[in-house]
């Protein structure tokens, strides 16, 4: 029995609400990373446009932004608003992304690297936004500039006083050249590098948001830009103190703290929070199961497992044995998530092989080898009682199917839905069950990223190894269910059972007809 | 679910999204300074006096030194801390004692502190000591000021002429 986790439950409720609104394929929570990239694209394109008109001088910066905002509101103003709101939206999606990974416990164990590298990446985004506000050189820009300089002055590595640069008569156009370089080139390059590292341990990385979602988000940002165009404060005046400020809380939330705390304390808080977030994967650490093991005798080096591995843990290399194949696969234990997807994708995992001896496969999970999977499945099937027998194939990270205790139902769980060799489904059907129901994480939300996607494709014949044509697909049902989807799953099981009863009756009638016809002839 | 209902739900979700982005982009407003407040910034960049006075090296001692090190004066590098006090209408509002940075404590000192004060007339008084060899302030300044709301008064120290400047 899984423990009750209110944060996870809350997140799943939000996810369910968005599933109802958008459907599984376009649920924004399943595309937070690609949405963030999409917002970055908007920021980049609008930023390039703004830069064409931006005057990188102390006296001209504010006026050039004002020109874009007011004189050229229909394009420049819209671009400026899109630039700001897309930047804000990116922070929102990043925070949701972090919350999601936390709520679903997808930040520990083999995922530590992505989490650890993600935290400083957020800082890169935030500092990029901060320098953007400087460039407007209005009261808010001045406020941010002076306080940022005070923050820098508090660091023991900085000699002299940066804040003095913002006293009247000290500032020159060189300041804007530096800011321009930072905001337009230095920081974006650093951010791209940080993002590259962040996804380094993933394969099949998607950076394009689904078209429908991208379009919807763009229209939303466009509507916001027209309804509430981004505006500047009064121009920066070094002899005056900005009094009331419309702070962008997505980026500038730390600055108001400086009204109450010293710069040193703000640093302690920021560094403390950052460090805490970075060490979270080890509070406490999560053990990852034993890495997949390659059996070269059964591996023909087809590369399907390497292609299917969601974490880039499997690579191909030249054959090291005397087999006639050109390549073999190698598992990097440090990267392996022990999801077993590679077992499901290996052609040698065909359950019908080696009927009377141990089923060895090309790549296997030592803690639950495919031979044991076959044996256990056979045991479960033989233990099912009732007229209509259903085998439920579940996974360890979705709804806990072991809770289902109904007559006529056998339960079998694997590490991931994608660990299921399609032949296992066929095997179950041939060995006495009336139907097989595959469940697992909600569509688009696989704990191991691609397990349920690959499995669906295998069943549909779109990805190797495919479910053979001869398998009776009318007796196979797929219904993904998260921890909170128990009722829906129970309902689905009932429907499936009724469907199978009907099929059984039809089959019985057809058999009887055939028998009668046979007798008559 | 009908597609029309789904579209309506999507519009609701996009509206929530737009609201969150739009609202936190500028609200809640932040009051950095109250309407009747002004600010004084103390921005001093000054090197304290040497902790010890330079000493003229006697010729016999000089002769013992390698030729390239024979400078007539021996000046210890360490400098004094700067002690500064800003008083407004008799009340101390900024008080700082800054040690010189650097491995040999021989670098110039930068002080940058701001304080919010009620706008209007005040009597401003400054005291600074930049030498451990002198008891009490080495520089003082007194001035009546009248600050408008949101005005920034910057106090600097002109090391060359040894006086405070108010802008």
XYZ file of C-alpha atoms in Angstrom:
688
model
C 0.000 0.000 0.000
C 1.413 3.354 -1.001
C 1.500 6.116 1.606
C -0.764 9.137 1.237
C 1.148 12.078 -0.152
C -0.959 15.280 -0.166
C 1.459 17.152 -2.450
C 1.361 14.375 -5.001
C -2.412 14.078 -4.691
C -2.764 17.826 -5.189
C -0.531 17.772 -8.217
C -2.405 14.805 -9.710
C -5.705 16.638 -9.202
C -4.331 19.624 -11.143
C -3.015 17.276 -13.809
C -6.403 15.603 -14.055
C -8.144 18.954 -14.415
C -5.817 19.887 -17.257
C -6.299 16.459 -18.807
C -10.019 17.143 -18.902
C -9.403 20.573 -20.445
C -6.640 19.784 -22.903
C -6.605 16.023 -23.215
C -3.535 13.932 -22.468
C -1.619 14.950 -25.565
C -1.805 18.681 -24.954
C -1.758 18.753 -21.180
C 0.665 21.638 -20.439
C 2.013 19.808 -17.394
C 3.389 17.105 -19.682
C 5.151 19.705 -21.806
C 6.583 22.157 -19.294
C 10.108 21.781 -20.665
C 9.125 22.257 -24.291
C 6.800 25.127 -23.342
C 9.721 26.833 -21.610
C 11.778 26.416 -24.775
C 8.888 27.840 -26.766
C 8.776 30.900 -24.528
C 12.534 31.277 -24.975
C 12.000 31.307 -28.745
C 9.469 34.126 -28.359
C 11.909 35.970 -26.103
C 14.712 35.490 -28.628
C 12.766 36.623 -31.692
C 11.141 39.596 -29.942
C 14.511 40.444 -28.363
C 16.231 40.574 -31.741
C 13.541 42.920 -33.000
C 13.852 45.170 -29.944
C 17.629 45.262 -30.267
C 17.364 46.645 -33.808
C 15.808 49.799 -32.375
C 17.524 49.843 -29.005
C 19.965 52.675 -28.430
C 22.827 51.420 -26.301
C 23.628 54.758 -24.742
C 22.879 56.291 -21.407
C 20.787 59.053 -22.834
C 19.195 57.107 -25.675
C 18.225 53.800 -24.078
C 15.061 54.966 -22.377
C 13.882 57.002 -25.346
C 14.421 54.139 -27.772
C 12.310 51.836 -25.588
C 9.663 54.536 -25.278
C 9.643 54.940 -29.057
C 9.012 51.218 -29.461
C 6.321 51.240 -26.792
C 4.393 54.309 -27.885
C 5.230 55.351 -31.448
C 5.502 51.821 -32.742
C 3.029 50.205 -30.359
C 1.502 48.003 -33.071
C 4.742 46.083 -33.543
C 7.545 47.307 -31.314
C 5.212 47.683 -28.337
C 3.725 44.246 -28.900
C 7.208 42.784 -29.273
C 8.276 44.388 -26.019
C 5.230 43.045 -24.217
C 5.763 39.588 -25.690
C 9.419 39.788 -24.641
C 8.436 40.501 -21.063
C 5.460 38.194 -20.719
C 7.137 35.253 -22.428
C 10.073 35.695 -20.015
C 7.641 35.680 -17.097
C 5.776 32.689 -18.490
C 9.098 30.841 -18.744
C 9.677 31.321 -15.015
C 6.162 30.076 -14.332
C 6.710 26.923 -16.382
C 10.140 26.371 -14.817
C 8.665 26.626 -11.307
C 5.843 24.277 -12.268
C 8.403 21.931 -13.792
C 10.331 21.881 -10.504
C 7.171 21.410 -8.479
C 6.058 18.558 -10.716
C 9.349 16.721 -10.425
C 9.259 17.199 -6.668
C 5.619 16.156 -6.233
C 6.106 13.025 -8.314
C 9.437 12.205 -6.652
C 11.286 12.523 -9.921
C 14.296 14.384 -8.638
C 16.177 11.753 -6.693
C 17.994 8.558 -7.555
C 19.120 8.428 -11.177
C 17.496 11.816 -11.759
C 19.862 13.683 -9.397
C 21.916 15.081 -12.253
C 19.007 16.769 -14.020
C 17.758 18.257 -10.756
C 21.182 19.398 -9.604
C 21.975 21.099 -12.912
C 18.474 22.535 -13.180
C 18.810 24.705 -10.079
C 21.690 26.902 -11.347
C 19.973 26.989 -14.737
C 17.092 28.786 -13.038
C 19.587 31.325 -11.733
C 20.913 31.899 -15.241
C 17.373 32.621 -16.413
C 16.704 34.965 -13.505
C 19.919 36.950 -13.953
C 19.189 37.217 -17.670
C 15.850 38.784 -16.809
C 17.469 41.136 -14.300
C 19.913 42.573 -16.830
C 16.969 42.993 -19.204
C 15.320 45.326 -16.714
C 18.522 47.377 -16.410
C 18.518 48.064 -20.122
C 15.209 49.948 -20.048
C 16.951 52.486 -17.824
C 13.811 53.732 -16.166
C 13.270 54.094 -12.413
C 12.937 50.330 -12.087
C 16.118 49.816 -14.099
C 17.954 52.243 -11.831
C 16.567 50.570 -8.707
C 17.621 47.131 -9.953
C 21.019 48.409 -11.043
C 21.865 50.099 -7.739
C 20.672 47.216 -5.615
C 22.398 44.640 -7.812
C 25.587 46.627 -7.421
C 25.108 46.674 -3.647
C 24.629 42.917 -3.722
C 27.836 42.539 -5.708
C 29.672 44.848 -3.297
C 28.758 42.528 -0.447
C 30.752 39.724 -2.046
C 34.313 39.492 -0.756
C 35.585 38.797 -4.275
C 34.624 42.241 -5.543
C 37.049 45.025 -4.790
C 35.952 48.618 -4.875
C 32.358 49.720 -4.918
C 30.187 48.920 -7.926
C 27.335 50.898 -6.442
C 29.399 54.113 -6.768
C 29.015 53.779 -10.523
C 25.408 54.820 -10.162
C 26.095 58.126 -8.526
C 25.476 61.193 -10.604
C 28.308 61.938 -13.012
C 29.893 58.511 -12.745
C 27.860 56.621 -15.299
C 28.889 56.425 -18.943
C 27.699 54.766 -22.133
C 30.176 51.965 -21.489
C 27.748 50.713 -18.875
C 25.185 50.028 -21.575
C 27.753 48.406 -23.815
C 28.577 46.026 -20.980
C 24.924 45.388 -20.188
C 24.154 44.898 -23.860
C 26.928 42.342 -24.166
C 25.775 40.520 -21.056
C 22.087 40.463 -21.886
C 22.325 39.866 -25.603
C 25.240 37.504 -25.848
C 27.039 36.463 -22.677
C 24.083 35.353 -20.593
C 22.102 33.650 -23.406
C 25.183 31.636 -24.379
C 25.662 30.592 -20.748
C 21.993 29.668 -20.530
C 22.138 27.504 -23.645
C 25.203 25.771 -22.233
C 23.421 25.220 -18.892
C 20.356 23.810 -20.660
C 22.554 21.483 -22.696
C 24.083 20.137 -19.493
C 20.651 19.927 -17.855
C 19.382 17.460 -20.488
C 22.712 15.729 -20.996
C 21.565 12.489 -19.397
C 18.384 12.216 -21.393
C 17.747 10.825 -24.829
C 14.961 11.747 -27.229
C 14.986 15.252 -25.771
C 12.083 17.219 -27.126
C 12.416 20.965 -27.371
C 9.414 21.692 -29.570
C 6.108 22.185 -27.822
C 3.083 20.516 -29.416
C 1.648 22.800 -32.075
C -1.741 23.192 -30.387
C -0.210 24.120 -27.075
C 2.315 26.486 -28.641
C -0.414 28.201 -30.591
C -2.694 28.497 -27.567
C 0.110 29.885 -25.396
C 1.145 32.348 -28.084
C -2.408 33.599 -28.517
C -2.698 33.960 -24.739
C 0.535 35.984 -24.541
C -0.517 38.060 -27.532
C -3.874 38.808 -25.919
C -2.121 39.790 -22.695
C 0.311 41.988 -24.632
C -2.543 43.858 -26.306
C -4.671 44.108 -23.185
C -1.880 45.113 -20.849
C 1.118 46.397 -22.836
C 4.425 46.436 -21.003
C 5.284 49.989 -19.965
C 8.261 51.771 -18.520
C 8.459 53.755 -15.330
C 9.664 57.351 -15.430
C 13.184 57.726 -16.835
C 16.029 56.969 -14.452
C 17.106 60.034 -12.484
C 20.298 59.579 -10.512
C 19.290 62.410 -8.205
C 15.988 60.800 -7.258
C 14.965 57.653 -5.486
C 12.345 55.476 -7.193
C 9.449 55.430 -4.752
C 6.661 53.193 -6.034
C 7.697 50.389 -8.318
C 5.835 47.868 -10.388
C 8.156 45.008 -9.603
C 8.255 41.966 -11.844
C 7.979 39.413 -9.059
C 9.050 36.579 -11.322
C 12.536 38.054 -11.626
C 13.002 40.797 -9.073
C 11.508 39.206 -5.969
C 14.764 39.296 -4.076
C 15.288 43.071 -4.231
C 12.562 44.214 -1.808
C 14.288 42.094 0.820
C 17.158 44.572 0.707
C 14.889 47.145 2.315
C 14.898 45.036 5.457
C 18.032 42.911 5.306
C 21.650 43.601 4.595
C 23.051 42.492 1.245
C 25.091 39.855 3.064
C 21.983 38.323 4.613
C 20.202 38.307 1.258
C 23.169 36.413 -0.165
C 23.067 33.952 2.727
C 19.370 33.347 2.088
C 19.804 32.989 -1.681
C 22.812 30.727 -1.452
C 21.165 28.757 1.353
C 17.987 28.151 -0.647
C 20.026 27.283 -3.740
C 22.221 24.842 -1.837
C 19.215 23.273 -0.175
C 17.515 22.773 -3.523
C 20.698 21.308 -4.959
C 21.149 18.741 -2.215
C 17.480 17.742 -2.176
C 18.081 14.574 -4.246
C 20.045 13.215 -1.285
C 17.496 14.138 1.416
C 17.187 11.199 1.645
C 18.795 9.517 -1.347
C 16.761 7.120 -3.415
C 18.194 3.809 -4.439
C 18.072 2.855 -8.067
C 17.734 -0.836 -8.843
C 20.484 -2.911 -10.400
C 21.472 -1.719 -13.839
C 20.514 -3.732 -16.920
C 22.932 -6.493 -17.897
C 23.837 -7.429 -21.462
C 23.971 -11.088 -22.506
C 26.045 -11.013 -25.635
C 25.068 -14.559 -26.577
C 21.521 -13.348 -27.135
C 22.312 -9.862 -28.474
C 22.494 -9.303 -32.210
C 23.389 -5.639 -31.801
C 20.217 -4.370 -33.469
C 20.336 -1.246 -31.296
C 16.616 -1.144 -30.479
C 17.314 -1.020 -26.738
C 19.796 1.828 -27.240
C 17.187 3.685 -29.240
C 14.485 3.065 -26.649
C 16.532 3.894 -23.561
C 15.145 7.196 -22.223
C 18.283 8.026 -20.277
C 21.018 7.506 -22.826
C 22.461 4.672 -20.743
C 22.944 2.267 -23.636
C 25.464 2.781 -26.399
C 26.614 0.705 -29.338
C 30.146 -0.404 -29.999
C 32.009 -2.811 -32.241
C 31.523 -6.430 -31.350
C 34.024 -7.782 -28.852
C 33.143 -11.455 -29.220
C 33.384 -13.640 -32.270
C 29.726 -13.410 -33.189
C 28.815 -12.551 -36.749
C 27.081 -9.336 -35.787
C 28.751 -6.000 -36.247
C 27.765 -4.280 -33.025
C 26.989 -4.978 -29.427
C 25.373 -2.854 -26.767
C 26.987 -1.518 -23.615
C 25.143 -0.316 -20.520
C 26.530 2.554 -18.518
C 25.605 1.537 -14.967
C 25.804 5.121 -13.716
C 23.175 6.308 -16.170
C 20.881 3.283 -16.028
C 17.542 3.987 -14.327
C 16.751 0.274 -14.018
C 13.428 0.825 -15.741
C 13.607 -2.352 -17.821
C 12.384 -0.639 -20.990
C 15.347 -2.193 -22.810
C 14.080 -5.639 -21.844
C 10.752 -4.880 -23.456
C 12.448 -3.609 -26.587
C 14.815 -6.564 -27.029
C 13.717 -9.000 -29.733
C 15.273 -11.805 -27.728
C 12.787 -11.179 -24.923
C 10.198 -13.010 -26.993
C 8.360 -15.002 -24.351
C 7.745 -17.884 -26.751
C 11.452 -18.643 -27.079
C 13.121 -21.486 -25.159
C 9.852 -22.928 -23.934
C 11.500 -25.679 -21.975
C 14.577 -23.960 -20.673
C 15.657 -20.672 -19.172
C 14.696 -17.722 -21.326
C 17.838 -15.669 -21.734
C 17.535 -12.378 -23.499
C 19.986 -9.881 -24.970
C 19.560 -7.363 -22.174
C 17.969 -8.179 -18.866
C 17.230 -6.916 -15.394
C 19.069 -9.083 -12.850
C 16.495 -8.325 -10.134
C 13.605 -9.511 -12.309
C 14.879 -11.388 -15.365
C 12.547 -11.959 -18.262
C 12.532 -15.685 -17.548
C 11.171 -14.938 -14.091
C 8.635 -12.580 -15.678
C 7.415 -15.475 -17.807
C 7.268 -17.866 -14.872
C 5.484 -15.353 -12.658
C 2.988 -14.558 -15.414
C 2.253 -18.257 -15.839
C 1.734 -18.576 -12.074
C -0.590 -15.569 -11.960
C -2.605 -16.871 -14.914
C -2.976 -20.304 -13.372
C -4.203 -18.692 -10.161
C -7.032 -16.721 -11.805
C -10.444 -18.139 -11.061
C -13.730 -17.335 -12.728
C -15.445 -17.541 -16.076
C -13.888 -14.409 -17.480
C -10.218 -14.171 -16.770
C -8.337 -10.894 -17.053
C -4.634 -10.318 -16.609
C -3.719 -6.792 -15.590
C -0.203 -5.746 -16.468
C 0.699 -2.791 -14.288
C 3.793 -0.799 -13.464
C 5.443 0.176 -10.187
C 4.914 3.916 -10.555
C 1.268 4.339 -11.452
C -1.902 3.166 -9.741
C -1.026 0.315 -7.416
C -2.883 -2.472 -9.207
C -2.066 -4.893 -6.391
C -4.914 -3.219 -4.515
C -7.377 -4.765 -6.964
C -8.772 -7.858 -5.396
C -11.528 -9.163 -7.591
C -12.293 -12.675 -8.746
C -11.274 -13.378 -12.307
C -8.428 -10.899 -12.216
C -4.737 -11.644 -12.070
C -2.194 -8.954 -11.326
C 1.291 -8.709 -12.711
C 3.497 -5.667 -12.286
C 6.739 -4.710 -13.948
C 9.151 -1.836 -13.285
C 7.668 0.102 -16.150
C 4.958 -0.435 -18.722
C 7.693 -0.308 -21.352
C 9.385 -3.347 -19.809
C 6.575 -5.518 -21.160
C 7.623 -7.544 -24.188
C 4.590 -7.447 -26.535
C 4.860 -11.203 -26.767
C 3.966 -11.398 -23.058
C 0.492 -10.101 -23.912
C 0.113 -12.707 -26.616
C 1.516 -15.347 -24.264
C -1.133 -14.524 -21.666
C -3.933 -14.714 -24.218
C -2.688 -18.068 -25.452
C -2.418 -19.456 -21.952
C -5.928 -19.090 -20.759
C -6.802 -15.462 -20.061
C -9.731 -13.904 -21.872
C -8.251 -10.482 -21.955
C -5.188 -8.443 -21.029
C -5.456 -4.930 -19.625
C -2.292 -2.883 -19.685
C -2.135 0.002 -17.325
C 0.691 2.259 -16.117
C 1.422 5.967 -15.780
C -0.977 8.388 -17.417
C -0.405 8.942 -21.104
C 2.376 11.434 -21.618
C 3.469 11.140 -18.014
C 5.572 8.008 -17.809
C 7.818 7.885 -14.747
C 10.561 6.684 -17.067
C 9.613 9.187 -19.788
C 8.912 6.891 -22.716
C 7.763 3.533 -21.289
C 4.061 3.866 -22.031
C 4.691 5.657 -25.338
C 6.941 2.871 -26.626
C 4.508 0.238 -25.361
C 1.552 1.803 -27.147
C 3.588 1.968 -30.346
C 4.625 -1.672 -30.017
C 0.998 -2.687 -29.591
C 0.002 -0.564 -32.588
C 2.763 -2.078 -34.688
C 4.637 1.243 -34.987
C 7.736 0.373 -33.015
C 9.782 -2.779 -32.730
C 9.255 -5.318 -31.328
C 5.651 -5.221 -32.459
C 2.732 -7.237 -31.213
C 2.150 -9.908 -33.788
C -0.849 -9.597 -36.078
C -2.167 -12.946 -34.930
C -2.723 -11.610 -31.375
C -6.423 -10.901 -30.857
C -6.410 -7.143 -30.308
C -10.059 -7.099 -29.370
C -8.985 -8.786 -26.148
C -6.347 -6.219 -25.305
C -7.179 -2.998 -23.523
C -4.898 -0.140 -22.549
C -5.923 2.206 -19.766
C -3.371 4.366 -18.002
C -4.090 5.255 -14.394
C -2.262 7.375 -11.881
C -2.355 6.885 -8.117
C -5.649 8.759 -7.854
C -7.388 7.040 -10.765
C -8.547 3.933 -8.871
C -12.265 4.467 -9.530
C -11.752 5.054 -13.226
C -9.607 1.965 -13.506
C -12.177 -0.155 -11.664
C -14.842 1.155 -14.020
C -12.652 0.365 -16.996
C -12.042 -3.157 -15.720
C -15.798 -3.692 -15.403
C -16.379 -2.412 -18.931
C -13.584 -4.600 -20.236
C -15.034 -7.586 -18.425
C -18.448 -7.001 -19.998
C -16.766 -6.634 -23.357
C -14.955 -9.948 -22.876
C -18.124 -11.717 -21.724
C -19.769 -10.563 -24.929
C -16.789 -11.694 -26.988
C -16.784 -15.054 -25.252
C -20.498 -15.481 -26.011
C -19.934 -14.542 -29.648
C -17.012 -16.947 -29.858
C -19.071 -19.681 -28.231
C -21.936 -19.022 -30.663
C -19.560 -19.078 -33.631
C -18.029 -22.342 -32.400
C -21.511 -23.827 -31.912
C -22.551 -22.661 -35.415
C -19.433 -24.161 -36.903
C -20.150 -27.408 -35.026
C -23.762 -27.490 -36.268
C -22.697 -26.684 -39.829
C -20.073 -29.357 -39.608
C -22.628 -31.900 -38.385
C -25.092 -31.054 -41.143
C -22.531 -31.444 -43.836
C -16.804 15.673 -23.465
C -17.847 17.894 -26.349
C -15.165 19.809 -28.141
C -17.000 23.073 -27.458
C -16.846 22.463 -23.718
C -13.200 21.542 -24.013
C -12.482 24.795 -25.838
C -14.264 26.734 -23.094
C -12.212 24.963 -20.441
C -9.047 25.713 -22.356
C -9.961 29.374 -22.590
C -10.512 29.399 -18.815
C -7.098 27.823 -18.272
C -5.345 30.204 -20.642
C -7.054 33.102 -18.878
C -5.766 31.874 -15.512
C -2.322 31.567 -17.077
C -2.495 35.090 -18.524
C -3.732 36.450 -15.228
C -0.856 34.887 -13.297
C 1.734 36.120 -15.789
C 0.217 39.584 -16.142
C -0.479 40.143 -12.460
C 2.856 39.103 -11.014
C 4.628 40.924 -13.805
C 3.809 44.242 -12.109
C 1.708 43.603 -8.999
C 1.620 43.910 -6.092
C 3.259 47.303 -6.314
C 6.314 47.748 -4.190
C 6.727 50.871 -2.120
C 10.458 51.422 -1.939
C 10.014 54.852 -0.401
C 7.017 56.396 1.336
C 5.563 59.562 -0.209
C 7.088 61.759 2.499
C 10.497 60.166 2.528
C 13.839 61.052 1.001
C 17.113 59.189 1.010
C 20.653 59.915 2.041
C 23.444 57.853 0.560
C 26.844 57.929 2.148
C 29.323 57.027 -0.580
C 32.858 57.362 0.626
C 35.883 56.149 -1.227
C 38.942 57.020 0.760
C 42.163 55.447 1.994
C 42.860 55.805 5.701
C 46.096 57.292 6.935
C 49.034 54.962 7.531
C 48.841 53.249 10.874
C 52.425 54.253 11.574
C 54.227 57.329 10.405
C 56.906 57.031 7.771
C 60.353 56.839 9.264
C 63.492 58.369 7.774
C 66.091 55.634 7.525
C 69.492 56.650 8.989
C 72.387 56.526 6.459
C 74.183 53.696 8.319
C 71.045 51.553 8.201
C 70.509 52.453 4.569
C 74.036 51.350 3.723
C 73.310 47.862 5.011
C 70.477 47.438 2.537
C 70.970 46.123 -1.003
C 71.420 49.063 -3.393
C 68.067 48.549 -5.100
C 66.207 48.777 -1.777
C 67.788 51.954 -0.508
C 64.763 54.208 -0.221
C 65.238 57.029 2.265
C 61.827 56.529 3.889
C 60.392 53.430 5.512
C 56.614 53.565 5.215
C 54.633 50.674 6.783
C 51.873 49.623 4.401
C 49.025 49.105 6.856
C 46.397 51.794 6.839
C 43.937 52.957 9.456
C 40.305 51.953 9.494
C 37.745 54.589 8.720
C 35.226 55.429 11.379
C 32.332 57.470 10.129
C 29.220 58.750 11.814
C 26.277 60.519 10.251
C 23.998 62.337 12.640
C 20.662 63.809 11.715
C 19.023 66.232 14.100
C 21.269 64.922 16.852
C 20.452 61.283 16.228
C 23.059 58.910 14.819
C 21.609 57.336 11.673
C 24.710 55.788 10.147
C 27.719 54.608 12.082
C 30.403 52.502 10.496
C 33.891 51.321 11.267
C 35.538 49.788 8.204
C 38.885 48.039 8.212
C 40.984 48.492 5.096
C 40.815 45.516 2.729
C 43.821 43.758 1.227
C 46.308 41.190 2.489
C 48.305 43.941 4.165
C 45.252 46.017 5.070
C 46.634 48.681 2.797
C 43.776 49.251 0.331
C 41.368 52.132 0.019
C 38.000 51.834 1.732
C 34.619 52.053 0.059
C 31.545 52.806 2.095
C 28.157 52.815 0.422
C 25.193 53.049 2.739
C 21.743 54.435 2.228
C 19.165 55.508 4.720
C 15.585 56.613 4.308
C 14.658 59.756 6.197
C 11.578 61.988 6.405
C 11.666 64.686 3.725
C 12.061 68.262 4.938
C 14.567 70.245 6.945
C 17.268 68.556 9.013
C 20.552 69.348 10.613
C 23.119 67.010 9.195
C 26.367 66.349 10.975
C 29.266 64.202 9.803
C 32.298 62.957 11.662
C 35.065 60.845 10.227
C 38.290 59.517 11.622
C 40.814 58.088 9.182
C 43.855 57.795 11.430
C 44.491 55.588 14.424
C 47.095 58.100 15.454
C 44.499 60.775 16.091
C 41.925 60.733 18.865
C 38.481 61.872 17.757
C 37.318 62.896 14.304
C 39.793 64.012 11.679
C 37.071 65.524 9.518
C 33.731 67.010 10.466
C 30.935 68.676 8.593
C 27.687 70.300 9.642
C 24.983 71.549 7.346
C 21.298 72.331 7.264
C 19.557 70.396 4.549
C 16.082 70.543 3.077
C 15.093 67.456 1.165
C 12.162 67.079 -1.185
C 10.205 63.804 -1.120
C 12.030 61.125 -3.153
C 15.163 63.287 -3.300
C 18.485 61.530 -3.072
C 21.241 63.309 -1.211
C 24.644 61.806 -1.892
C 27.412 62.499 0.572
C 30.924 61.900 -0.697
C 34.357 62.671 0.587
C 36.801 64.624 -1.471
C 40.092 63.059 -0.368
C 42.167 65.536 -2.311
C 40.742 68.555 -0.538
C 39.843 66.782 2.662
C 36.190 67.736 2.794
C 32.725 66.299 2.494
C 30.586 67.117 -0.533
C 26.795 66.974 -0.592
C 24.983 66.618 -3.909
